[in-house]
Coordinates of C-alpha atoms and ligand atoms in Angstrom, one line a residue:
M2 CA -16.5 -13.2 10.1
E3 CA -17.0 -15.0 6.8
H4 CA -15.2 -12.8 4.3
S5 CA -17.9 -13.3 1.5
K6 CA -20.1 -11.1 3.8
I7 CA -17.7 -8.2 3.8
T8 CA -18.9 -6.0 0.9
M9 CA -17.2 -3.1 -0.8
E10 CA -20.2 -0.9 0.3
K11 CA -19.4 -1.6 4.0
I12 CA -15.6 -0.9 3.5
V13 CA -16.2 2.3 1.4
S14 CA -18.8 3.6 3.9
L15 CA -16.7 3.0 7.0
A16 CA -13.6 4.4 5.2
K17 CA -15.6 7.6 4.5
T18 CA -17.4 8.0 7.8
R19 CA -14.4 7.4 10.0
G20 CA -11.9 9.4 7.8
F21 CA -9.7 6.7 6.2
V22 CA -10.5 7.5 2.6
F23 CA -13.1 9.8 0.9
P24 CA -13.7 11.1 -2.6
G25 CA -11.2 13.7 -3.8
S26 CA -12.5 17.2 -4.6
D27 CA -15.8 16.0 -2.9
I28 CA -17.3 19.5 -2.6
Y29 CA -16.9 20.0 -6.3
G30 CA -18.7 16.7 -7.1
G31 CA -15.4 14.8 -7.0
L32 CA -13.1 13.9 -9.8
A33 CA -13.6 10.4 -11.3
N34 CA -11.8 7.7 -9.3
S35 CA -9.7 10.2 -7.3
W36 CA -9.5 9.5 -3.6
D37 CA -8.1 11.4 -0.6
Y38 CA -6.6 9.7 2.4
G39 CA -8.1 11.3 5.6
P40 CA -6.7 11.7 9.1
L41 CA -6.8 7.9 9.8
G42 CA -6.0 6.9 6.2
V43 CA -2.8 8.8 6.2
E44 CA -1.7 7.2 9.5
L45 CA -2.5 3.7 8.3
K46 CA -0.8 4.3 4.9
N47 CA 2.3 5.8 6.7
N48 CA 2.5 2.7 9.0
I49 CA 2.2 0.4 6.0
K50 CA 5.1 2.2 4.2
Q51 CA 7.2 2.5 7.3
T52 CA 6.8 -1.2 8.0
W53 CA 7.8 -2.1 4.4
W54 CA 10.8 0.3 4.7
K55 CA 11.9 -1.1 8.0
M56 CA 11.6 -4.7 6.9
F57 CA 13.1 -4.3 3.4
V58 CA 15.6 -1.6 3.9
Q59 CA 16.5 -0.8 7.6
E60 CA 16.6 -4.4 8.8
R61 CA 18.7 -5.6 5.9
L62 CA 22.4 -5.0 5.2
D63 CA 22.1 -5.8 1.5
M64 CA 19.5 -3.1 0.8
V65 CA 19.6 0.7 0.2
G66 CA 16.9 3.2 -0.5
I67 CA 16.5 6.1 -3.1
D68 CA 13.9 8.8 -3.6
A69 CA 14.1 9.8 -7.2
A70 CA 12.5 12.7 -9.2
L71 CA 9.0 11.8 -10.4
I72 CA 9.5 13.3 -13.8
M73 CA 12.5 11.7 -15.6
N74 CA 14.2 12.4 -18.8
P75 CA 11.8 11.2 -21.5
K76 CA 14.5 9.0 -23.1
V77 CA 14.2 6.8 -20.0
W78 CA 10.7 5.8 -21.1
E79 CA 11.8 5.3 -24.7
A80 CA 14.5 2.9 -23.5
S81 CA 12.2 1.1 -21.0
G82 CA 9.8 0.4 -23.8
H83 CA 6.9 2.3 -22.1
V84 CA 6.4 4.9 -24.9
A85 CA 6.2 2.2 -27.5
T86 CA 4.4 -0.6 -25.7
F87 CA 2.9 0.5 -22.3
S88 CA -0.7 0.4 -23.6
D89 CA -4.1 -1.4 -23.2
P90 CA -6.5 -2.3 -25.9
L91 CA -9.3 0.3 -26.2
V92 CA -12.8 0.1 -27.7
E93 CA -15.3 2.8 -28.0
C94 CA -19.1 2.4 -28.2
K95 CA -20.2 3.9 -31.5
T96 CA -23.5 5.1 -30.1
C97 CA -22.6 6.8 -26.8
H98 CA -18.8 7.0 -27.2
E99 CA -18.1 5.4 -23.8
R100 CA -14.6 3.8 -23.8
Y101 CA -13.7 0.4 -22.4
R102 CA -10.7 -1.8 -22.0
A103 CA -11.3 -4.5 -24.7
D104 CA -10.0 -7.3 -22.5
Q105 CA -12.3 -6.3 -19.6
I106 CA -15.6 -6.5 -21.4
D107 CA -17.6 -8.9 -23.5
L108 CA -17.5 -7.3 -26.9
G109 CA -20.6 -9.3 -28.0
A110 CA -22.7 -7.9 -25.1
P111 CA -24.6 -4.5 -25.1
C112 CA -22.8 -1.4 -24.1
V113 CA -23.2 -1.1 -20.3
K114 CA -23.8 2.7 -20.6
C115 CA -26.3 2.9 -23.4
G116 CA -27.5 -0.6 -23.9
N117 CA -26.9 -0.8 -27.6
K118 CA -25.5 -4.0 -28.9
G119 CA -22.7 -4.6 -31.5
T120 CA -21.7 -1.1 -31.6
F121 CA -18.0 -1.2 -30.5
T122 CA -15.1 0.0 -32.6
D123 CA -12.2 -2.4 -33.3
P124 CA -9.6 -2.5 -30.4
A125 CA -6.9 0.2 -30.7
S126 CA -3.8 0.5 -28.7
F127 CA -4.1 3.2 -26.0
N128 CA -0.8 4.4 -24.4
L129 CA -1.2 4.7 -20.5
M130 CA 1.6 7.3 -20.0
M131 CA 0.5 10.4 -18.3
K132 CA 2.0 13.3 -20.4
T133 CA 2.8 16.8 -19.5
W134 CA 5.1 19.6 -20.8
L135 CA 8.0 21.1 -19.0
G136 CA 8.5 24.8 -19.1
P137 CA 6.6 27.5 -21.1
K138 CA 6.4 25.8 -24.4
E139 CA 3.6 23.1 -25.1
D140 CA 5.3 21.5 -28.1
A141 CA 6.9 18.1 -28.8
S142 CA 10.3 19.3 -27.5
A143 CA 8.9 19.9 -24.1
V144 CA 6.9 16.7 -23.6
A145 CA 7.7 14.8 -20.5
Y146 CA 5.9 12.0 -18.5
F147 CA 4.8 11.3 -15.0
R148 CA 6.5 8.1 -14.2
P149 CA 4.2 5.0 -14.6
E150 CA 6.3 3.0 -12.1
T151 CA 9.1 3.8 -9.6
A152 CA 11.3 1.0 -10.9
Q153 CA 13.1 2.8 -13.7
A154 CA 14.9 5.4 -11.5
M155 CA 16.5 2.4 -9.6
F156 CA 18.0 1.1 -12.9
V157 CA 19.1 4.6 -14.1
D158 CA 20.6 5.4 -10.7
F159 CA 22.5 2.0 -10.6
P160 CA 25.9 3.4 -11.4
N161 CA 25.7 6.3 -8.9
V162 CA 24.3 4.0 -6.2
I163 CA 26.9 1.3 -6.7
T164 CA 29.8 3.7 -6.5
S165 CA 28.5 5.8 -3.7
S166 CA 27.2 3.0 -1.5
R167 CA 30.0 0.4 -2.3
K168 CA 27.3 -2.4 -2.4
R169 CA 28.2 -5.7 -3.9
V170 CA 26.0 -8.0 -5.8
P171 CA 23.7 -9.4 -4.6
F172 CA 22.1 -6.2 -3.2
G173 CA 18.9 -4.3 -3.8
M174 CA 17.4 -0.8 -4.1
A175 CA 14.1 0.2 -2.7
Q176 CA 11.8 3.1 -3.5
I177 CA 8.4 4.2 -2.3
G178 CA 6.5 6.8 -4.4
K179 CA 3.7 7.9 -6.6
A180 CA 3.1 6.6 -10.0
F181 CA 0.6 7.7 -12.7
R182 CA -1.2 5.7 -15.4
N183 CA -3.9 7.1 -17.6
E184 CA -6.1 3.9 -16.9
I185 CA -9.0 3.5 -19.4
T186 CA -11.2 2.1 -16.7
P187 CA -10.2 2.9 -13.2
G188 CA -12.5 1.6 -10.5
N189 CA -13.3 -0.5 -7.5
F190 CA -12.5 2.2 -5.0
I191 CA -8.7 2.5 -4.4
F192 CA -7.9 -0.7 -6.3
R193 CA -7.3 0.9 -9.8
T194 CA -6.7 4.6 -9.9
R195 CA -4.8 6.8 -12.2
E196 CA -2.6 8.2 -9.4
F197 CA -1.3 5.6 -7.0
E198 CA 1.6 4.7 -4.9
Q199 CA 4.1 1.9 -5.2
M200 CA 6.8 0.3 -3.0
E201 CA 9.3 -1.4 -5.3
I202 CA 12.6 -3.3 -4.9
E203 CA 15.0 -4.0 -7.7
Y204 CA 17.3 -6.8 -6.4
F205 CA 20.5 -7.2 -8.5
V206 CA 21.9 -10.7 -8.6
H207 CA 24.5 -12.8 -10.7
P208 CA 22.6 -14.2 -13.7
S209 CA 23.1 -17.8 -12.4
D210 CA 21.4 -17.1 -9.1
W211 CA 18.1 -15.7 -10.3
E212 CA 16.0 -18.7 -9.4
K213 CA 17.2 -18.9 -5.8
F214 CA 16.5 -15.1 -5.2
F215 CA 13.1 -15.3 -7.0
E216 CA 11.8 -18.0 -4.5
E217 CA 13.4 -16.0 -1.6
W218 CA 11.6 -12.8 -2.6
L219 CA 8.3 -14.6 -3.0
A220 CA 8.6 -15.8 0.5
N221 CA 9.6 -12.3 1.7
M222 CA 6.5 -10.8 0.1
Y223 CA 4.3 -13.2 2.2
K224 CA 6.2 -12.3 5.3
F225 CA 5.4 -8.7 4.7
M226 CA 1.7 -9.5 4.1
D227 CA 1.7 -11.4 7.4
R228 CA 3.3 -8.5 9.2
V229 CA 0.8 -6.0 8.0
G230 CA -2.1 -8.4 8.5
I231 CA -3.2 -9.5 5.0
D232 CA -5.2 -12.6 5.2
A233 CA -3.0 -15.5 3.8
A234 CA -6.2 -17.6 3.2
R235 CA -7.4 -15.0 0.7
S236 CA -4.0 -14.7 -1.1
H237 CA -2.9 -16.8 -4.1
N238 CA -0.1 -17.2 -6.5
L239 CA -0.7 -16.8 -10.2
E240 CA 2.1 -18.0 -12.5
V241 CA 1.7 -15.6 -15.5
A242 CA 1.6 -17.5 -18.7
K243 CA 4.6 -17.1 -21.0
D244 CA 2.6 -15.4 -23.8
E245 CA 1.2 -12.8 -21.2
L246 CA 4.6 -11.8 -19.7
A247 CA 5.5 -8.1 -20.0
H248 CA 8.2 -7.4 -22.5
Y249 CA 11.0 -7.3 -19.9
S250 CA 10.1 -10.3 -17.9
K251 CA 11.1 -14.0 -18.2
R252 CA 9.0 -15.1 -15.3
T253 CA 6.3 -13.4 -13.3
V254 CA 4.2 -14.5 -10.3
D255 CA 1.3 -12.3 -9.4
I256 CA 0.1 -12.5 -5.8
E257 CA -3.7 -12.3 -6.1
F258 CA -6.2 -11.4 -3.4
D259 CA -9.9 -12.3 -3.0
Y260 CA -11.5 -8.9 -3.1
P261 CA -15.3 -8.6 -2.9
F262 CA -15.2 -7.9 -6.6
G263 CA -13.2 -11.0 -7.4
R264 CA -9.8 -12.5 -7.3
K265 CA -7.4 -9.9 -8.7
E266 CA -3.7 -8.8 -8.5
L267 CA -2.3 -7.5 -5.3
Y268 CA 1.4 -7.6 -6.0
G269 CA 3.8 -8.7 -8.7
L270 CA 7.1 -10.5 -8.7
A271 CA 9.1 -10.4 -11.9
Y272 CA 12.5 -11.7 -13.1
R273 CA 13.5 -8.8 -15.4
T274 CA 16.8 -10.4 -16.6
D275 CA 19.4 -7.7 -17.5
F276 CA 16.8 -6.1 -19.8
D277 CA 16.6 -2.8 -18.0
L278 CA 20.3 -2.2 -17.2
S279 CA 21.4 -3.3 -20.7
T280 CA 18.8 -1.1 -22.6
H281 CA 19.6 1.9 -20.5
A282 CA 23.3 1.3 -21.2
K283 CA 22.5 1.2 -24.9
Y284 CA 20.2 4.3 -25.0
S285 CA 22.4 6.4 -22.7
G286 CA 25.7 5.4 -24.0
S287 CA 26.8 4.6 -20.4
N288 CA 28.9 1.6 -19.6
I289 CA 26.7 -0.2 -17.0
V290 CA 28.8 -3.3 -16.2
Y291 CA 29.5 -4.7 -12.8
T292 CA 32.9 -6.0 -11.8
D293 CA 33.0 -8.6 -9.1
P294 CA 35.7 -7.5 -6.6
M295 CA 36.6 -11.0 -5.6
T296 CA 36.7 -12.8 -9.0
N297 CA 37.1 -9.8 -11.4
E298 CA 34.2 -11.3 -13.4
K299 CA 32.5 -8.5 -15.5
Y300 CA 28.7 -8.9 -16.0
V301 CA 25.5 -7.0 -16.2
P302 CA 23.5 -7.9 -13.1
H303 CA 20.1 -9.5 -13.5
V304 CA 17.1 -8.2 -11.6
I305 CA 14.5 -9.7 -9.4
E306 CA 11.6 -7.2 -8.9
P307 CA 9.0 -7.5 -6.1
S308 CA 6.5 -4.7 -6.7
F309 CA 3.9 -3.7 -4.1
G310 CA 1.0 -1.2 -4.5
V311 CA 0.4 0.9 -1.3
D312 CA -3.2 1.5 -2.1
R313 CA -4.0 -2.1 -2.8
T314 CA -2.1 -3.1 0.4
L315 CA -4.3 -0.7 2.3
L316 CA -7.5 -2.1 0.7
A317 CA -6.4 -5.7 1.5
V318 CA -5.5 -4.7 5.0
L319 CA -8.9 -3.1 5.5
L320 CA -10.7 -6.2 4.1
S321 CA -8.5 -8.6 6.2
A322 CA -9.1 -6.6 9.4
Y323 CA -12.8 -6.1 9.1
D324 CA -15.0 -8.0 11.5
E325 CA -18.5 -7.9 13.0
E326 CA -19.5 -9.8 16.1
T327 CA -22.5 -9.9 18.4
V328 CA -21.6 -8.9 21.9
A329 CA -23.3 -7.7 25.1
S330 CA -22.8 -4.0 24.8
E331 CA -21.1 -2.0 27.5
E332 CA -24.5 -0.4 28.1
G333 CA -26.2 -3.6 28.7
E334 CA -28.1 -4.7 25.6
G335 CA -27.0 -7.0 22.8
D336 CA -25.2 -5.2 20.0
T337 CA -23.2 -5.7 16.8
R338 CA -19.7 -4.6 17.2
V339 CA -17.7 -3.7 14.1
V340 CA -14.0 -4.1 14.7
L341 CA -11.0 -3.5 12.5
R342 CA -8.6 -6.1 13.9
F343 CA -5.4 -4.3 12.6
K344 CA -2.0 -5.6 13.5
K345 CA -0.8 -3.3 16.4
E346 CA 2.2 -2.2 14.2
I347 CA 0.0 -0.6 11.6
A348 CA -3.1 0.5 13.6
P349 CA -3.6 4.3 12.8
I350 CA -4.3 5.1 16.5
K351 CA -2.5 3.0 19.1
I352 CA -4.1 4.3 22.2
A353 CA -7.3 6.2 23.0
I354 CA -7.6 8.3 26.1
L355 CA -11.2 8.4 27.3
P356 CA -12.1 10.4 30.5
L357 CA -15.3 9.1 31.7
S358 CA -16.8 12.7 31.8
K359 CA -16.0 16.1 30.5
K360 CA -15.5 17.3 34.1
E361 CA -12.4 19.3 34.5
E362 CA -11.1 17.2 37.4
L363 CA -11.0 14.2 35.0
S364 CA -9.4 16.1 32.0
N365 CA -6.8 17.5 34.4
V366 CA -5.6 13.8 34.9
A367 CA -6.4 12.5 31.4
R368 CA -4.8 15.2 29.2
P369 CA -1.3 14.8 30.7
I370 CA -1.6 11.1 30.2
A371 CA -2.4 11.7 26.6
E372 CA 0.4 14.1 26.2
A373 CA 2.9 11.8 27.8
L374 CA 1.9 8.8 25.7
A375 CA 1.7 10.8 22.5
K376 CA 5.5 11.2 22.6
Y377 CA 5.8 7.5 21.7
W378 CA 2.5 6.5 20.0
R379 CA -0.3 8.0 18.1
V380 CA -2.9 8.8 20.6
D381 CA -6.6 9.9 20.3
Y382 CA -8.4 12.0 23.0
D383 CA -12.2 11.8 23.2
E384 CA -14.4 12.9 26.0
T385 CA -17.8 13.2 24.4
Q386 CA -20.6 10.6 24.2
S387 CA -21.2 7.5 26.4
I388 CA -18.2 5.4 27.2
G389 CA -19.9 2.5 25.3
K390 CA -20.2 4.5 22.1
R391 CA -16.7 5.7 22.4
Y392 CA -15.4 2.1 22.8
R393 CA -17.4 1.2 19.6
R394 CA -16.0 4.0 17.7
Q395 CA -12.4 3.0 18.6
D396 CA -13.2 -0.6 17.8
E397 CA -14.4 0.6 14.3
I398 CA -11.1 2.4 13.7
G399 CA -9.1 -0.5 15.0
T400 CA -7.5 1.1 18.1
P401 CA -5.8 -1.7 20.1
Y402 CA -6.2 0.0 23.6
C403 CA -8.6 2.3 25.3
V404 CA -7.6 4.0 28.5
T405 CA -10.5 5.1 30.7
V406 CA -9.9 7.8 33.3
D407 CA -12.7 7.6 35.9
F408 CA -13.5 9.3 39.2
E409 CA -11.7 6.5 41.2
S410 CA -8.5 7.4 39.2
L411 CA -8.5 10.6 41.3
E412 CA -8.1 8.4 44.4
D413 CA -6.1 5.3 43.3
K414 CA -4.0 7.1 40.6
A415 CA -4.8 4.2 38.2
V416 CA -6.7 3.8 35.0
T417 CA -8.6 1.1 33.2
I418 CA -7.1 -0.3 29.9
R419 CA -9.5 -2.1 27.6
D420 CA -8.2 -4.5 25.0
R421 CA -9.9 -4.2 21.5
D422 CA -10.0 -7.9 20.7
T423 CA -10.7 -9.5 24.1
M424 CA -12.6 -6.5 25.5
K425 CA -10.9 -7.5 28.8
Q426 CA -10.2 -4.6 31.2
E427 CA -7.2 -4.2 33.4
R428 CA -6.5 -1.6 36.1
V429 CA -3.0 -0.1 35.7
P430 CA -1.3 2.6 37.8
I431 CA -0.8 5.9 35.8
A432 CA 2.9 5.9 36.8
E433 CA 3.3 2.5 35.0
L434 CA 1.5 3.2 31.8
E435 CA 4.6 4.0 29.7
V436 CA 6.3 0.7 30.7
W437 CA 3.0 -1.2 30.3
F438 CA 2.6 0.0 26.7
K439 CA 6.2 -0.4 25.8
K440 CA 5.6 -4.2 26.4
Q441 CA 2.7 -4.2 24.0
F442 CA 4.1 -2.3 21.0
Ligands
GAP13 N1 7.5 -2.1 -11.9 C1 6.6 -3.2 -12.3 C2 5.2 -2.7 -12.2 O1 4.9 -1.5 -12.1 P1 2.8 -3.5 -12.2 O2 2.2 -4.9 -12.1 O3 2.3 -2.8 -13.4 O4 4.3 -3.7 -12.2 C3 2.9 -3.1 -9.7 O5 2.5 -2.7 -11.0 C4 1.9 -2.9 -8.6 O6 1.4 -1.6 -8.6 C5 0.6 -3.8 -8.8 O7 0.8 -5.1 -8.4 C6 -0.3 -3.0 -7.9 O8 -0.3 -3.3 -6.6 C7 0.1 -1.6 -8.2 N2 -0.8 -1.0 -9.3 C8 -0.6 -1.0 -10.6 N3 -1.5 -0.2 -11.2 C9 -2.2 0.4 -10.4 C10 -3.3 1.2 -10.4 N4 -3.8 1.7 -11.6 N5 -3.9 1.6 -9.3 C11 -3.5 1.2 -8.1 N6 -2.4 0.3 -8.0 C12 -1.8 -0.1 -9.1

């Protein structure tokens, strides 16, 4: 379907009713821009993360993973420049005191909240680091920060990883985990939140090789997007202008996506030079120098950083997968079918087992099938409502295959498999189901 017709209202409503994502702390009236991933959301998110980890860590000999502490020594954030410079320009309406990011609103226009014009304060720098205190004292000596990116641990852990893993440059480290930013204006569902998840890679190269690896990683990012089903036609590269580069970057390309609320950042790819390893060496007093075992050349490796947001991936995947089509319904009349056309690898439920009726003779056959297949794939078992409605529900949550157990199954020991995309049905012997599905996934 034409993607301009896919609205955020449709996605947010489907996400809530089907249990992908719903407002956090909902029964207490929610908490501004906090979202919980429900039973299907957590499966989808896990599948996205597993695909990423498989593709960028397990399938490569030049990559290793880490899982670092979320709260790091505060000196890390002084060295990285976050304490001094990780900020956005903030303005406040002098009438209603609503706060905005100065670069996201028209300062000449009236305040969106109270409607008064020309009442904004001058922009002030607002640090986005999420602060806390470690231990029983709430004073300056106990201040710590929730990490605003997963990246820094991979620089700080560089000496331990290189000696324990015996990797040689070029090689990379990967990490998936939560990050926190005290965003001034979070919004657009899970696009910008204060608590989110990142999947980041720091790829260490010889300084003279950075351009080659930059291009290689840009291509790899698109391969990942294809693998999880992000629409390439809606994705674009933005070469970040020199005067807008982050303090650590010599070159950044943002991959942007056409969301219903506009073309905005999905991922970032940065050439971070030796900025991070060198500043951590300076601030910590450690000697972070790599010696090439073949040439004995000593140098500080340079870094290419592909950075992926998990939540934005999930949003782009939902938007890319969403489809509506008019079909003759299984119950006879014309019908609009909502389908999430997920790639099989990331679909939250792979197979739905649907006995035609709740009668015990059918569940006696259907349940053991569900239990046997659940050893390999995420399976849903649903025996209520008409079969047509159950097919529609599975289409809406993107289940690639439905298995219907009917009264004939008692005789012919076979079931009907329905394909989500083609809606074609095939009769398959129960004894062959496992082999049949192994060919599909
Ligand atoms: N280590 C580099 C870094 O963190 P970034 O562009 O600030 O770069 C990387 O963030 C990615 O993290 C973004 O491309 C986006 O996918 C995701 N991200 C950043 N801020 C976010 C937020 N407030 N909510 C959700 N995702 C966010």
